[in-house]
Short mmCIF file of C-alpha atoms in Angstrom, two decimals:
data_model
loop_
_atom_site.label_atom_id
_atom_site.label_comp_id
_atom_site.label_asym_id
_atom_site.label_seq_id
_atom_site.Cartn_x
_atom_site.Cartn_y
_atom_site.Cartn_z
CA UNK X 24 58.38 -102.64 -16.62
CA UNK X 25 60.17 -103.00 -19.46
CA UNK X 26 62.67 -106.29 -18.28
CA UNK X 27 61.78 -108.81 -21.02
CA UNK X 28 60.80 -106.66 -23.95
CA UNK X 29 63.07 -105.57 -26.76
CA UNK X 30 64.24 -102.62 -27.30
CA UNK X 31 62.16 -101.07 -30.01
CA UNK X 32 59.20 -101.97 -27.64
CA UNK X 33 61.18 -99.84 -24.68
CA UNK X 34 61.35 -97.36 -26.84
CA UNK X 35 57.58 -97.06 -28.29
CA UNK X 36 56.31 -97.38 -24.84
CA UNK X 37 58.72 -94.34 -23.66
CA UNK X 38 57.89 -92.29 -26.55
CA UNK X 39 54.15 -93.38 -25.94
CA UNK X 40 54.20 -92.08 -22.37
CA UNK X 41 54.83 -88.76 -22.89
CA UNK X 42 52.14 -86.25 -22.38
CA UNK X 43 51.66 -83.85 -24.89
CA UNK X 44 49.57 -80.53 -24.42
CA UNK X 45 46.35 -79.71 -25.70
CA UNK X 46 46.11 -77.88 -29.03
CA UNK X 47 43.16 -75.60 -28.78
CA UNK X 48 41.62 -75.12 -32.21
CA UNK X 49 38.50 -73.11 -33.34
CA UNK X 50 35.81 -75.31 -34.65
CA UNK X 51 32.33 -73.90 -36.04
CA UNK X 52 30.50 -75.90 -32.98
CA UNK X 53 32.28 -73.26 -31.20
CA UNK X 54 30.27 -70.38 -32.49
CA UNK X 55 27.07 -72.38 -31.71
CA UNK X 56 25.57 -71.31 -28.69
CA UNK X 57 25.96 -73.99 -25.51
CA UNK X 58 23.18 -76.90 -25.39
CA UNK X 59 23.47 -77.65 -21.71
CA UNK X 60 22.02 -74.11 -21.09
CA UNK X 61 19.06 -74.11 -23.20
CA UNK X 62 15.83 -73.82 -22.50
CA UNK X 63 12.86 -76.05 -24.16
CA UNK X 64 12.10 -73.54 -26.27
CA UNK X 65 15.45 -72.67 -27.65
CA UNK X 66 16.10 -76.62 -28.58
CA UNK X 67 12.99 -76.75 -29.78
CA UNK X 68 13.77 -73.72 -32.58
CA UNK X 69 17.40 -74.48 -32.98
CA UNK X 70 16.29 -78.11 -33.59
CA UNK X 71 13.50 -76.68 -36.49
CA UNK X 72 16.41 -75.06 -38.06
CA UNK X 73 18.77 -77.65 -38.02
CA UNK X 74 16.58 -79.76 -39.71
CA UNK X 75 15.64 -77.57 -42.47
CA UNK X 76 19.35 -76.90 -42.74
CA UNK X 77 19.86 -80.09 -43.33
CA UNK X 78 17.29 -80.89 -45.62
CA UNK X 79 18.99 -78.23 -47.88
CA UNK X 80 22.07 -79.98 -47.17
CA UNK X 81 20.34 -83.19 -48.46
CA UNK X 82 19.28 -81.79 -51.38
CA UNK X 83 22.62 -80.01 -52.85
CA UNK X 84 24.20 -83.80 -52.08
CA UNK X 85 21.89 -85.10 -54.45
CA UNK X 86 22.59 -82.19 -56.86
CA UNK X 87 26.44 -83.54 -56.21
CA UNK X 88 25.83 -86.87 -56.79
CA UNK X 89 24.33 -85.95 -60.59
CA UNK X 90 26.98 -83.58 -61.30
CA UNK X 91 29.57 -86.15 -59.92
CA UNK X 92 31.42 -83.59 -57.41
CA UNK X 93 33.67 -85.54 -55.02
CA UNK X 94 34.68 -82.53 -53.65
CA UNK X 95 31.41 -81.48 -53.36
CA UNK X 96 30.01 -85.17 -52.15
CA UNK X 97 32.64 -85.11 -49.17
CA UNK X 98 32.06 -81.56 -48.14
CA UNK X 99 28.03 -82.22 -48.03
CA UNK X 100 28.77 -85.49 -46.53
CA UNK X 101 30.88 -83.75 -43.90
CA UNK X 102 28.17 -80.80 -43.03
CA UNK X 103 25.23 -82.98 -42.95
CA UNK X 104 27.16 -85.32 -40.31
CA UNK X 105 27.65 -82.22 -37.96
CA UNK X 106 24.20 -81.66 -38.22
CA UNK X 107 23.16 -84.96 -37.13
CA UNK X 108 24.97 -84.87 -34.49
CA UNK X 109 23.91 -81.70 -33.25
CA UNK X 110 20.58 -82.49 -33.47
CA UNK X 111 21.32 -85.92 -31.40
CA UNK X 112 22.77 -83.73 -28.60
CA UNK X 113 19.15 -81.10 -28.61
CA UNK X 114 17.19 -84.35 -28.40
CA UNK X 115 18.69 -85.09 -25.63
CA UNK X 116 19.11 -81.84 -24.09
CA UNK X 117 15.26 -81.61 -24.83
CA UNK X 118 14.42 -85.03 -23.45
CA UNK X 119 16.39 -84.39 -20.14
CA UNK X 120 14.21 -80.91 -19.70
CA UNK X 121 11.05 -82.25 -19.98
CA UNK X 122 11.69 -85.07 -17.56
CA UNK X 123 13.01 -82.59 -14.97
CA UNK X 124 10.12 -80.66 -15.50
CA UNK X 125 8.10 -83.36 -15.13
CA UNK X 126 9.97 -84.33 -11.83
CA UNK X 127 9.70 -81.22 -10.20
CA UNK X 128 5.90 -81.26 -11.50
CA UNK X 129 5.43 -84.33 -9.99
CA UNK X 130 7.31 -83.90 -6.68
CA UNK X 131 5.60 -80.53 -5.99
CA UNK X 132 2.13 -82.13 -6.20
CA UNK X 133 3.27 -84.92 -3.66
CA UNK X 134 4.65 -82.05 -1.15
CA UNK X 135 2.01 -80.05 -1.15
CA UNK X 136 -0.80 -83.38 -1.13
CA UNK X 137 0.52 -85.47 1.25
CA UNK X 138 1.03 -84.51 5.04
CA UNK X 139 4.64 -84.55 6.41
CA UNK X 140 4.72 -88.15 8.05
CA UNK X 141 3.78 -89.89 4.79
CA UNK X 142 5.78 -87.70 2.94
CA UNK X 143 9.22 -88.78 5.06
CA UNK X 144 7.88 -92.63 4.52
CA UNK X 145 8.11 -92.51 1.11
CA UNK X 146 11.57 -90.86 0.99
CA UNK X 147 12.67 -93.67 3.25
CA UNK X 148 11.33 -96.65 0.97
CA UNK X 149 12.34 -94.83 -2.22
CA UNK X 150 16.40 -94.97 -0.51
CA UNK X 151 15.61 -98.44 0.39
CA UNK X 152 14.66 -99.22 -2.95
CA UNK X 153 17.41 -97.30 -4.82
CA UNK X 154 19.72 -99.79 -2.41
CA UNK X 155 18.14 -102.91 -3.14
CA UNK X 156 18.43 -101.69 -7.27
CA UNK X 157 21.99 -101.11 -6.82
CA UNK X 158 22.82 -104.11 -5.10
CA UNK X 159 20.92 -106.53 -8.12
CA UNK X 160 17.84 -107.11 -6.02
CA UNK X 161 14.27 -106.30 -5.42
CA UNK X 162 12.78 -105.29 -2.65
#
């Protein structure tokens, strides 16, 4: 591996191959509810709360900029960025929940209205189309 490298490069690679142990740090996000297990109603309530908090922080940021408070500007910028990140995750979760509900309702309606033979033909055709799409072609 190190046959044609200088000693400093050999040392660099040996030092950077050492596996470090992860360090656990408690952040503010660790205290918040887990987004992946939230139902849609909680996602929307959390989203409304975060939008309100983000608006307040943006107003505080405008005031800090008027006062030319560099420390306050930096802190408020990080707070707003955190709100934006959490809002993004909440939006993705709400979209996923809506998609899952839509798909479940559609599947249940199909199962109720179609006879078993037609349903099995649809499932087989779907698998055929999926394989074709994954291969890069169209069936």
